[in-house]
Amino acid sequence: MKKVESMSIRRKAKWYSTWSVALILATSVGGVVVTNAGATTSTIVKGGTLTYGTDREPTCLDPHNYGDMPQTYIARQYLDSLVSELSDGSVAPWLAKSWTISSDGLHYTFQIKKGVKFTDGTPLNAAAVAANFAQIENPKTQSATDAGYLAPYYVSTTVKGPYVVEVNLKKPYSALLDVLAQAFFGIESPKAMSRGLTANCQSPVGTGPFIVQGWVHGQSVTLERNANYNSAPANAKHQGPAYLSKIVWKFLEDSSVRFAALQGGEVPIIFNPPAQDQTALNADTSLSLLQFTHSGIPNGIALNTSKAPFNDVKVRQAFFYASNAKSALKSAYEGTLPPASGPLSSSTPDYSSLFENTHNFNTVKANSLLNAAGWTGHNASGYRTKDGKALTARLVYSSNTGDTPPADLTLLQDIQASEKTVGVDVILVPQSESTYFNSFTNETNHELLWGAYWNSPTPAVLNIVYSTSALKPNLGNNSAFTSDPALDTILLQAAASTVPATQKKLYGQAQAIVQQQAWDLSVYPETTRLGIANTLSGVWIEPSEGEPVLSDAWLSK
Amino acid sequence: MPSLSTKVGLWTRHRMLRRLVGRVAGVVGVLFAVSTLTFLAAHLMPGDPALTILGGAGSHPTRVELLAIDRQYGFDKSLVVQYVTFTGHLLLGNLGTSYILKERVSTIIAQQMGPTFVLTIVSLVLSWVLAVGGTLLTARRNRYTSAFGSGAEIFVAGLPQYWLGIILMVVFAFRLRWFPVEGGTGVAGLVLPALTLAIPLAGFIGQVTRDEFSSVMEQPFVLSARTRGMGDTGVRVRHALRHSILPGITLSGWALGSLFSTAVIVEAVFARQGLGQVLVNAVSQRDIPVVIGVTLLVAVVYVVANLLVDLVYLVADPRLRSAG
Amino acid sequence: MVTSLTEALVVGPGIETHVRRRRRLSFRLGVWLSALLVVFVTVAAVDPSLLASGAPDTINLGHSFIAPSWSHLLGTDPSGRDVYTRVIYGARQSLVIGLLATLIAMVIAIILGVTAGLGGRWVDALINRFLEVLFAFPGLLLAFLFVAIFGTGVVTEVVAVAVGSAPGYARMIRGQVLAVKGSGYVEAAYALGHAPRRVISRQIVPNAMRPLVVLATMGVGQSIVWASSLSFLGLGVAPPSPEWGAMLDAGRDYTLQAWWLEIFPGLAIVLCTLAVTSLGRYFQQKLDGGIGA
């Protein structure tokens, strides 16, 4: 049951999430870099089998279906997209060698690269690209992320010539290119897609550097080199076929197993090395760490504002003051993660640093707020009471260690103990995954919810998570169940504005409201980390969704 | 059972055949009931299956999308209709398609069954070797050896598998690096998981074998064998052991089924391919077709193993044959 | 866990008699040590503050991962909580879960077993078939499905373990009832003209129940192990409860850097189970021959 690891991007499909900023954390130990240098040898070695140890298993290898992070991580290895994201937020040519955007921003015309073939022999052309949009739009594909990205804007795709395709929108969507850069929008063979969802989930066919060879559920996916690869993105480290001849994409749920395998040399690269082994990783000169911080809403605890006790802003603020979240994070993750405080992750555009210390640990303030809120009585166990009812809050989290790793549990228990000192009784309630996901939409059985993060490139994510309009149509977006007309107005103005300074001002106001309302206790930003042995070189993380890129990687003998 | 038919007469064979037919009919009945019970259990699980299919609440499907799935899978029908459909498909050998993995359940089971099966069989054999070895070496020896043997058996029988597994893994894979951490399905990767399952089981097959062994050693025919000049080892192996493994054989049928379900934990600890991992994930994600498929398979293994044990018992114990 | 002695006792025809046949009362020292340990664990369960001065959930963020030493006999965990204190306080929960689960299993089993044994051919056949169906789900699987349906928590954990082990006991009880019913002294009681109701309540039920005392003793140990397995799979009690299985689950990612988090709660489970089982077997030997069946 233990699926695993930690700061992985979890279930929540990230709609609207486009580019995220690669953050280079230049620490002196461990060597956090965005491209790993690997061994000192400069001669590239071709061939060899690379085992990549990851935590969660994708449910379907076709990322058009559903759309969870594990799908995009692996799909990057066998699917090419139309464009490739650069770290400055612009895009480079990939399967589209160039494109033009109409002046009204409603028509995107792509010139498709010639001479590229899918690995089943089908040629890549405009019709093939159009077929991909058709598949995403087809309800049978059961697309959540892709369909979600396109839904508010997309109208149709038109084939304008053998290698010219036009995407038509109903309203301008400046983020479209960044959206298409994700492996979620990898281009697949129309012939393979026509086999239907079941077959396509097992072995999707792309034009990418690797080919899906087999998938043993619960164990691994085997990828083989595409010897005819000729469609690397413009920003790749080299053109032509990948250096590695084979990749075994192995699911090692237990983080300590993953790390032991890395340390023992069995697996040269692992996804999300556990925090508790950070010291060992730093000390080991044969290992290095590649880290990527996502922008958007940081991971934390959503306070259920739909009912008592957190329908009272004083109680929410008291909960913030008493949580001692920064110390809890430091103890649980042993200082490997930066604290997040404030509504947005620090790498998000228009992030305001004003709120980093507004809710620092302060039991005096917490107690006076709770007193003011009328929670003045105390029961036999020392918890506060009001009208004979104890101040109790059930905190739900997924019992799956893939969603809630041990370090998260340590953190939650630390917060629980800290809240106890001001008389708030936090009860931890592990839930099976299906029940847990139900809690995002169902406010009746919990007061607190762990895991309420949202990866997104833009501060407009505040609109997705906190606006009144987010309460109804797409259930589960607004996991604090909030509604604030003043905030709604500000966010609408910000979305309509094209002036950066105005946007910055408005988003600053929005962050102030969210922080003052104390809806979400932010704890740490979502992070993608790769532990890499020195025998492996050339790995890089692309910045649209933090996908690892292995086509430029090579193993020294 | 050719060896049987040469030994027993026509009359006994007829009775045995009737008994066999009765048992097989019973097995079919049990499996039918098991499938019904599992179906009901699966539908009692909280959560919306349409939501599961669309990727959980995290994927934020709209009500229209959910209704479409309800219609496609027949969730809008009554439980009775769903049950009849389910049973109909089952009779045709159709276990359905996984909600999550979008693959036929039969394919998933076929893919995962091998490693789990190998693990359980190897563990069973290994535990027999350990148990019989322990019994032969320590039972009815001097006081301290016997006490040590039986003490060790009680001790290992009480070891929780998951704990033993972690200890073995940390010591032999993490520290000493004698075995791979991510073993895969090869021989080297089989050693630690198999030992994890076999050691506690050996401890308690051993207890049963030892008791039987000790009492057989006091039987008159053992004494007469000794008076005929048979050596101690000969007596132990040829007479006492033969009789003392009977109850252990009965246990093996039960043990096989139970090993199958305990493999869940061991596979989780060792990140080993197999049905256990699949089942645990399916339960937590409410992937009902997979839960039902795997549960049914485990039930089939258990029931069939016990049926086989009954037959082996007939071969091993002549007394039962005449008793019919 | 599933490989439990109690389960073995009841699964196959004739097994119970094989185990019972052990004659010598072996290793008395072991029995004394077991008794001592059981007393210790009982004290810990009744009043843990007698054995540990601190509180099990007192967090001390500056004192995490301290290796076993004089100030922290069994070390501290990631939150700086004292592992010794937690193991002592965990005894109550583990013991209560073990006792309750066994008790519930026994009640279910006695109702099913006695009804089957005394209820006549059809009732017997019906209950027998039902048990056979339950048997087809190996214990852990049954508990597992149960938790999946009713969710995690102490209550479901207890009931899940009980439901998983009840079929085994029920079959054993039925066998005992049938054996006692057919025994000489029951026939004698009937011959003496005693009313059937009196024979059942005075002769059959008490005599059939006698071996259960032993079975229950051993069942407690197994229930503890079993419940801890569920906790280990994340399906048991929620943190910060110091239940032993939950402690093991929490410690498993720290095995490389803090071995004490995994070793000591595990040893507590093993030793507790071992002590209870040894005592059970000792009583069994004492009782041997007194069953009259």
CSV table of N, CA and C in Angstrom, one decimal, chain B residues 26 30 33-34 37-38 41-42 44-46 140 146-147 150-151 154-155 157-163 166-167 170 174-175 200-201 204 207-208 210-212 214-215 218 247-248 250-251 254 257-258 261-262 264-265 268-269 279-280 283 291 295 298-299 302-303 313, chain C residues 1-5 7-8 11-13 15 18-24 26-27 129-130 132-141 144-145 148-150 222 225 228-229 232-233 245 248 252 255-257 262-267 269-271 273-274 277-278 281:
chain,number,residue,atom,x,y,z
B,26,GLY,N,-19.1,-28.6,-3.9
B,26,GLY,CA,-18.9,-27.7,-2.8
B,26,GLY,C,-18.1,-26.5,-3.1
B,30,VAL,N,-19.0,-22.6,-3.0
B,30,VAL,CA,-18.2,-21.7,-2.1
B,30,VAL,C,-17.7,-20.5,-3.0
B,33,ALA,N,-20.5,-18.1,-3.7
B,33,ALA,CA,-20.8,-17.3,-2.6
B,33,ALA,C,-19.8,-16.2,-2.3
B,34,VAL,N,-18.5,-16.6,-2.6
B,34,VAL,CA,-17.4,-15.7,-2.4
B,34,VAL,C,-17.5,-14.5,-3.3
B,37,LEU,N,-20.3,-12.2,-2.2
B,37,LEU,CA,-19.9,-11.5,-1.0
B,37,LEU,C,-18.9,-10.4,-1.3
B,38,THR,N,-18.0,-10.7,-2.2
B,38,THR,CA,-17.0,-9.7,-2.7
B,38,THR,C,-17.7,-8.6,-3.4
B,41,ALA,N,-19.4,-6.5,-0.9
B,41,ALA,CA,-18.4,-5.7,-0.1
B,41,ALA,C,-17.9,-4.6,-0.9
B,42,ALA,N,-17.6,-4.8,-2.2
B,42,ALA,CA,-17.0,-3.8,-3.0
B,42,ALA,C,-18.0,-2.6,-3.2
B,44,LEU,N,-20.1,-1.7,-1.0
B,44,LEU,CA,-20.3,-1.0,0.3
B,44,LEU,C,-19.2,0.0,0.5
B,45,MET,N,-18.1,-0.1,-0.3
B,45,MET,CA,-17.0,0.8,-0.1
B,45,MET,C,-17.5,2.2,-0.4
B,46,PRO,N,-17.1,3.2,0.4
B,46,PRO,CA,-17.5,4.5,0.2
B,46,PRO,C,-16.8,5.1,-1.0
B,140,ARG,N,13.4,-34.6,20.7
B,140,ARG,CA,13.7,-35.8,21.4
B,140,ARG,C,15.2,-36.0,21.5
B,146,SER,N,16.3,-30.0,22.9
B,146,SER,CA,14.9,-30.0,22.6
B,146,SER,C,14.2,-28.7,23.0
B,147,ALA,N,14.6,-28.2,24.2
B,147,ALA,CA,14.0,-27.0,24.7
B,147,ALA,C,14.4,-25.8,23.8
B,150,SER,N,12.3,-26.1,20.5
B,150,SER,CA,10.9,-25.8,20.6
B,150,SER,C,10.7,-24.3,21.0
B,151,GLY,N,11.7,-23.8,21.8
B,151,GLY,CA,11.7,-22.3,22.1
B,151,GLY,C,11.8,-21.5,20.8
B,154,ILE,N,8.6,-21.4,18.8
B,154,ILE,CA,7.6,-20.5,19.3
B,154,ILE,C,8.0,-19.1,19.0
B,155,PHE,N,9.3,-18.8,19.2
B,155,PHE,CA,9.7,-17.4,18.9
B,155,PHE,C,9.5,-17.0,17.5
B,157,ALA,N,7.6,-18.2,15.3
B,157,ALA,CA,6.2,-18.3,14.8
B,157,ALA,C,5.5,-17.0,15.2
B,158,GLY,N,6.0,-16.3,16.2
B,158,GLY,CA,5.3,-15.1,16.6
B,158,GLY,C,5.9,-13.8,15.9
B,159,LEU,N,6.9,-14.0,15.1
B,159,LEU,CA,7.4,-12.8,14.4
B,159,LEU,C,6.5,-12.2,13.4
B,160,PRO,N,6.2,-10.9,13.5
B,160,PRO,CA,5.3,-10.3,12.5
B,160,PRO,C,6.2,-10.2,11.2
B,161,GLN,N,5.6,-10.7,10.1
B,161,GLN,CA,6.3,-10.7,8.8
B,161,GLN,C,6.9,-9.4,8.4
B,162,TYR,N,6.1,-8.3,8.5
B,162,TYR,CA,6.5,-7.0,8.0
B,162,TYR,C,7.8,-6.6,8.8
B,163,TRP,N,7.8,-6.9,10.1
B,163,TRP,CA,8.9,-6.5,10.9
B,163,TRP,C,10.2,-7.3,10.5
B,166,ILE,N,11.5,-6.1,7.2
B,166,ILE,CA,12.3,-4.8,7.3
B,166,ILE,C,13.7,-5.1,7.9
B,167,ILE,N,13.7,-5.9,9.0
B,167,ILE,CA,15.0,-6.2,9.6
B,167,ILE,C,15.9,-6.9,8.6
B,170,VAL,N,17.1,-4.4,6.0
B,170,VAL,CA,18.0,-3.4,6.4
B,170,VAL,C,19.4,-4.1,6.6
B,174,PHE,N,20.5,-3.4,2.8
B,174,PHE,CA,21.0,-2.0,3.0
B,174,PHE,C,22.4,-2.0,3.5
B,175,ARG,N,22.7,-2.8,4.6
B,175,ARG,CA,24.0,-2.7,5.2
B,175,ARG,C,25.0,-3.6,4.6
B,200,PRO,N,8.5,-17.5,9.9
B,200,PRO,CA,7.4,-17.7,10.9
B,200,PRO,C,6.6,-19.0,10.6
B,201,LEU,N,6.4,-19.2,9.3
B,201,LEU,CA,5.6,-20.4,9.0
B,201,LEU,C,6.3,-21.7,9.4
B,204,PHE,N,6.0,-22.6,12.9
B,204,PHE,CA,4.8,-23.2,13.5
B,204,PHE,C,4.4,-24.5,12.8
B,207,GLN,N,6.3,-26.6,15.2
B,207,GLN,CA,5.6,-27.0,16.4
B,207,GLN,C,4.7,-28.2,16.3
B,208,VAL,N,3.9,-28.2,15.2
B,208,VAL,CA,3.0,-29.3,15.0
B,208,VAL,C,3.8,-30.6,14.7
B,210,ARG,N,6.8,-31.3,15.5
B,210,ARG,CA,7.5,-31.8,16.7
B,210,ARG,C,6.7,-32.5,17.6
B,211,ASP,N,5.5,-32.0,17.9
B,211,ASP,CA,4.5,-32.7,18.8
B,211,ASP,C,4.2,-34.1,18.3
B,212,GLU,N,3.9,-34.1,17.0
B,212,GLU,CA,3.6,-35.4,16.4
B,212,GLU,C,4.8,-36.4,16.5
B,214,SER,N,7.3,-36.3,18.5
B,214,SER,CA,7.6,-36.8,19.8
B,214,SER,C,6.7,-37.9,20.2
B,215,SER,N,5.4,-37.8,19.9
B,215,SER,CA,4.5,-38.9,20.3
B,215,SER,C,4.7,-40.1,19.5
B,218,GLU,N,7.4,-42.5,20.7
B,218,GLU,CA,7.0,-43.4,21.9
B,218,GLU,C,6.2,-44.5,21.5
B,247,PRO,N,0.0,-34.0,9.9
B,247,PRO,CA,-0.7,-32.8,10.2
B,247,PRO,C,-0.1,-31.6,9.5
B,248,GLY,N,1.2,-31.6,9.3
B,248,GLY,CA,1.8,-30.5,8.5
B,248,GLY,C,1.2,-30.4,7.1
B,250,THR,N,-1.8,-31.2,6.2
B,250,THR,CA,-3.1,-30.5,6.3
B,250,THR,C,-2.9,-29.0,6.4
B,251,LEU,N,-1.9,-28.6,7.1
B,251,LEU,CA,-1.6,-27.2,7.3
B,251,LEU,C,-1.2,-26.5,6.0
B,254,TRP,N,-3.9,-24.8,4.0
B,254,TRP,CA,-4.3,-23.5,4.6
B,254,TRP,C,-3.2,-22.5,4.5
B,257,GLY,N,-2.9,-20.6,1.1
B,257,GLY,CA,-3.9,-19.5,0.9
B,257,GLY,C,-3.5,-18.3,1.8
B,258,SER,N,-3.0,-18.7,3.0
B,258,SER,CA,-2.6,-17.6,3.9
B,258,SER,C,-1.4,-16.9,3.4
B,261,SER,N,-2.2,-14.2,1.0
B,261,SER,CA,-2.6,-12.9,1.5
B,261,SER,C,-1.5,-12.2,2.3
B,262,THR,N,-0.6,-13.0,2.9
B,262,THR,CA,0.5,-12.4,3.7
B,262,THR,C,1.5,-11.8,2.7
B,264,VAL,N,0.9,-9.9,0.5
B,264,VAL,CA,0.6,-8.5,0.3
B,264,VAL,C,1.6,-7.6,1.1
B,265,ILE,N,1.8,-8.0,2.3
B,265,ILE,CA,2.7,-7.2,3.2
B,265,ILE,C,4.2,-7.3,2.7
B,268,ALA,N,4.9,-5.5,-0.3
B,268,ALA,CA,4.9,-4.0,-0.1
B,268,ALA,C,6.3,-3.7,0.5
B,269,VAL,N,6.7,-4.5,1.5
B,269,VAL,CA,8.0,-4.2,2.1
B,269,VAL,C,9.2,-4.2,1.1
B,279,LEU,N,-3.4,-5.5,-5.2
B,279,LEU,CA,-4.6,-5.5,-4.4
B,279,LEU,C,-4.7,-4.3,-3.4
B,280,VAL,N,-3.6,-4.0,-2.8
B,280,VAL,CA,-3.5,-2.9,-1.8
B,280,VAL,C,-3.9,-1.6,-2.5
B,283,VAL,N,-7.6,-1.5,-3.5
B,283,VAL,CA,-8.5,-1.3,-2.4
B,283,VAL,C,-8.5,0.2,-2.0
B,291,VAL,N,-10.2,-5.4,-7.3
B,291,VAL,CA,-10.5,-6.0,-5.9
B,291,VAL,C,-11.2,-7.3,-6.0
B,295,THR,N,-9.4,-10.9,-5.2
B,295,THR,CA,-10.0,-11.7,-4.1
B,295,THR,C,-10.5,-13.0,-4.5
B,298,VAL,N,-7.5,-15.4,-5.0
B,298,VAL,CA,-7.0,-15.9,-3.7
B,298,VAL,C,-7.9,-16.9,-3.1
B,299,ALA,N,-9.2,-16.7,-3.2
B,299,ALA,CA,-10.2,-17.7,-2.7
B,299,ALA,C,-10.1,-19.0,-3.5
B,302,TYR,N,-7.0,-20.8,-2.4
B,302,TYR,CA,-7.2,-21.4,-1.1
B,302,TYR,C,-8.1,-22.7,-1.1
B,303,VAL,N,-9.2,-22.6,-1.8
B,303,VAL,CA,-10.1,-23.7,-1.9
B,303,VAL,C,-9.5,-24.9,-2.6
B,313,TYR,N,-3.7,-36.3,1.5
B,313,TYR,CA,-3.9,-36.9,2.8
B,313,TYR,C,-4.3,-38.3,2.6
C,1,MET,N,0.8,-13.2,12.9
C,1,MET,CA,0.0,-12.6,11.8
C,1,MET,C,-0.9,-13.7,11.3
C,2,VAL,N,-1.0,-13.9,10.0
C,2,VAL,CA,-1.9,-14.9,9.5
C,2,VAL,C,-1.4,-16.2,9.8
C,3,THR,N,-0.1,-16.3,9.8
C,3,THR,CA,0.5,-17.6,10.2
C,3,THR,C,0.4,-17.8,11.7
C,4,SER,N,-0.8,-17.9,12.1
C,4,SER,CA,-1.0,-17.9,13.6
C,4,SER,C,-1.2,-19.4,14.1
C,5,LEU,N,-0.8,-19.6,15.3
C,5,LEU,CA,-0.9,-20.9,15.9
C,5,LEU,C,-2.4,-21.2,16.1
C,7,GLU,N,-4.9,-20.1,14.5
C,7,GLU,CA,-5.5,-20.4,13.2
C,7,GLU,C,-5.2,-21.8,12.8
C,8,ALA,N,-3.9,-22.2,13.0
C,8,ALA,CA,-3.5,-23.5,12.7
C,8,ALA,C,-4.2,-24.6,13.5
C,11,VAL,N,-7.7,-25.2,11.7
C,11,VAL,CA,-8.0,-25.3,10.3
C,11,VAL,C,-8.2,-26.7,9.8
C,12,GLY,N,-7.3,-27.6,10.2
C,12,GLY,CA,-7.4,-28.9,9.6
C,12,GLY,C,-8.0,-29.9,10.6
C,13,PRO,N,-8.6,-30.9,10.0
C,13,PRO,CA,-9.2,-32.0,10.9
C,13,PRO,C,-8.0,-32.6,11.7
C,15,ILE,N,-5.9,-31.4,13.8
C,15,ILE,CA,-4.8,-30.7,14.2
C,15,ILE,C,-4.8,-30.4,15.7
C,18,HIS,N,-3.4,-32.9,17.8
C,18,HIS,CA,-2.0,-33.1,17.7
C,18,HIS,C,-1.2,-32.1,18.6
C,19,VAL,N,-1.6,-30.9,18.6
C,19,VAL,CA,-0.9,-29.9,19.4
C,19,VAL,C,-1.1,-30.2,20.8
C,20,ARG,N,-2.3,-30.6,21.2
C,20,ARG,CA,-2.7,-30.8,22.6
C,20,ARG,C,-1.9,-32.0,23.2
C,21,ARG,N,-1.4,-32.8,22.3
C,21,ARG,CA,-0.8,-34.1,22.8
C,21,ARG,C,0.5,-33.9,23.5
C,22,ARG,N,1.1,-32.7,23.4
C,22,ARG,CA,2.4,-32.4,24.0
C,22,ARG,C,2.3,-32.7,25.5
C,23,ARG,N,3.3,-33.4,26.0
C,23,ARG,CA,3.1,-33.9,27.3
C,23,ARG,C,4.0,-33.2,28.4
C,24,ARG,N,5.3,-33.1,28.0
C,24,ARG,CA,6.1,-32.5,29.1
C,24,ARG,C,5.9,-31.1,29.3
C,26,SER,N,7.6,-28.1,29.4
C,26,SER,CA,9.0,-27.8,29.1
C,26,SER,C,9.4,-26.4,29.6
C,27,PHE,N,10.6,-26.1,29.7
C,27,PHE,CA,11.3,-24.9,30.1
C,27,PHE,C,10.5,-24.0,31.1
C,129,ARG,N,-21.4,-24.1,5.8
C,129,ARG,CA,-21.1,-23.6,4.4
C,129,ARG,C,-20.7,-22.1,4.6
C,130,PHE,N,-21.4,-21.4,5.5
C,130,PHE,CA,-21.0,-20.0,5.7
C,130,PHE,C,-19.6,-19.8,6.1
C,132,GLU,N,-17.2,-21.9,5.6
C,132,GLU,CA,-16.3,-22.3,4.5
C,132,GLU,C,-16.1,-21.1,3.6
C,133,VAL,N,-17.2,-20.4,3.3
C,133,VAL,CA,-17.1,-19.2,2.5
C,133,VAL,C,-16.1,-18.2,3.1
C,134,LEU,N,-16.3,-17.9,4.4
C,134,LEU,CA,-15.4,-17.0,5.1
C,134,LEU,C,-14.0,-17.5,5.1
C,135,PHE,N,-13.9,-18.8,5.2
C,135,PHE,CA,-12.5,-19.4,5.2
C,135,PHE,C,-11.8,-19.1,3.9
C,136,ALA,N,-12.6,-19.0,2.8
C,136,ALA,CA,-12.0,-18.8,1.5
C,136,ALA,C,-11.3,-17.5,1.4
C,137,PHE,N,-11.6,-16.5,2.3
C,137,PHE,CA,-10.9,-15.3,2.4
C,137,PHE,C,-9.9,-15.5,3.5
C,138,PRO,N,-8.6,-15.7,3.2
C,138,PRO,CA,-7.6,-15.8,4.3
C,138,PRO,C,-7.7,-14.6,5.2
C,139,GLY,N,-7.6,-14.8,6.5
C,139,GLY,CA,-7.8,-13.8,7.5
C,139,GLY,C,-7.5,-12.4,7.2
C,140,LEU,N,-6.3,-12.2,6.7
C,140,LEU,CA,-5.8,-10.8,6.5
C,140,LEU,C,-6.6,-10.1,5.4
C,141,LEU,N,-7.0,-10.9,4.4
C,141,LEU,CA,-7.8,-10.4,3.3
C,141,LEU,C,-9.1,-9.9,3.8
C,144,PHE,N,-8.8,-6.8,5.7
C,144,PHE,CA,-8.4,-5.8,4.8
C,144,PHE,C,-9.6,-5.2,4.1
C,145,LEU,N,-10.5,-6.1,3.6
C,145,LEU,CA,-11.7,-5.7,2.9
C,145,LEU,C,-12.6,-4.9,3.9
C,148,ALA,N,-11.4,-1.5,4.3
C,148,ALA,CA,-11.7,-0.8,3.1
C,148,ALA,C,-13.1,-0.2,3.1
C,149,ILE,N,-14.0,-1.0,3.6
C,149,ILE,CA,-15.5,-0.6,3.6
C,149,ILE,C,-15.8,0.4,4.7
C,150,PHE,N,-15.3,0.1,5.9
C,150,PHE,CA,-15.7,0.9,7.0
C,150,PHE,C,-14.7,1.9,7.5
C,222,GLN,N,-1.8,-13.2,19.0
C,222,GLN,CA,-2.0,-13.1,17.5
C,222,GLN,C,-2.7,-11.9,17.1
C,225,VAL,N,-0.4,-8.9,17.0
C,225,VAL,CA,0.4,-8.9,15.8
C,225,VAL,C,-0.4,-8.5,14.6
C,228,SER,N,-1.3,-4.9,14.5
C,228,SER,CA,-0.2,-4.1,14.2
C,228,SER,C,0.1,-4.2,12.7
C,229,SER,N,-0.2,-5.3,12.1
C,229,SER,CA,0.0,-5.4,10.6
C,229,SER,C,-0.9,-4.4,9.9
C,232,PHE,N,0.4,-1.1,10.3
C,232,PHE,CA,1.6,-1.0,9.4
C,232,PHE,C,1.3,-0.7,8.0
C,233,LEU,N,0.1,-1.2,7.5
C,233,LEU,CA,-0.3,-0.9,6.2
C,233,LEU,C,-1.0,0.4,6.1
C,245,GLY,N,2.2,-1.1,16.3
C,245,GLY,CA,2.2,-1.3,14.8
C,245,GLY,C,2.3,0.1,14.1
C,248,LEU,N,5.8,1.3,14.3
C,248,LEU,CA,6.7,0.7,13.3
C,248,LEU,C,6.5,1.3,11.9
C,252,ARG,N,9.5,3.3,9.6
C,252,ARG,CA,10.1,2.5,8.6
C,252,ARG,C,10.9,3.3,7.6
C,255,THR,N,14.8,3.8,8.9
C,255,THR,CA,15.6,2.6,9.3
C,255,THR,C,17.1,2.8,9.2
C,256,LEU,N,17.5,3.6,8.2
C,256,LEU,CA,19.0,3.7,7.9
C,256,LEU,C,19.6,4.7,9.0
C,257,GLN,N,18.9,5.7,9.4
C,257,GLN,CA,19.5,6.6,10.3
C,257,GLN,C,19.1,6.5,11.7
C,262,GLU,N,12.6,1.3,14.6
C,262,GLU,CA,12.0,0.2,14.1
C,262,GLU,C,12.2,-1.1,14.9
C,263,ILE,N,13.3,-1.1,15.7
C,263,ILE,CA,13.7,-2.3,16.4
C,263,ILE,C,12.8,-2.4,17.7
C,264,PHE,N,12.7,-1.4,18.5
C,264,PHE,CA,12.1,-1.5,19.8
C,264,PHE,C,10.6,-1.7,19.8
C,265,PRO,N,9.8,-1.0,19.0
C,265,PRO,CA,8.4,-1.3,19.0
C,265,PRO,C,8.2,-2.8,18.5
C,266,GLY,N,9.0,-3.2,17.5
C,266,GLY,CA,8.9,-4.5,17.0
C,266,GLY,C,9.2,-5.6,18.0
C,267,LEU,N,10.2,-5.3,18.8
C,267,LEU,CA,10.6,-6.2,19.9
C,267,LEU,C,9.4,-6.3,20.9
C,269,ILE,N,6.3,-6.0,20.4
C,269,ILE,CA,5.2,-6.9,19.8
C,269,ILE,C,5.7,-8.3,19.9
C,270,VAL,N,6.9,-8.6,19.5
C,270,VAL,CA,7.3,-10.0,19.5
C,270,VAL,C,7.4,-10.6,20.9
C,271,LEU,N,8.0,-9.8,21.9
C,271,LEU,CA,8.1,-10.4,23.2
C,271,LEU,C,6.7,-10.5,23.9
C,273,THR,N,3.8,-11.0,22.4
C,273,THR,CA,3.2,-12.2,21.8
C,273,THR,C,3.7,-13.5,22.3
C,274,LEU,N,5.1,-13.5,22.3
C,274,LEU,CA,5.8,-14.7,22.8
C,274,LEU,C,5.4,-15.0,24.2
C,277,THR,N,1.7,-16.2,24.4
C,277,THR,CA,1.6,-17.5,23.8
C,277,THR,C,2.2,-18.6,24.6
C,278,SER,N,3.4,-18.3,25.2
C,278,SER,CA,4.0,-19.3,26.1
C,278,SER,C,3.1,-19.7,27.3
C,281,ARG,N,0.3,-21.9,26.2
C,281,ARG,CA,0.8,-23.3,26.0
C,281,ARG,C,1.0,-24.0,27.3
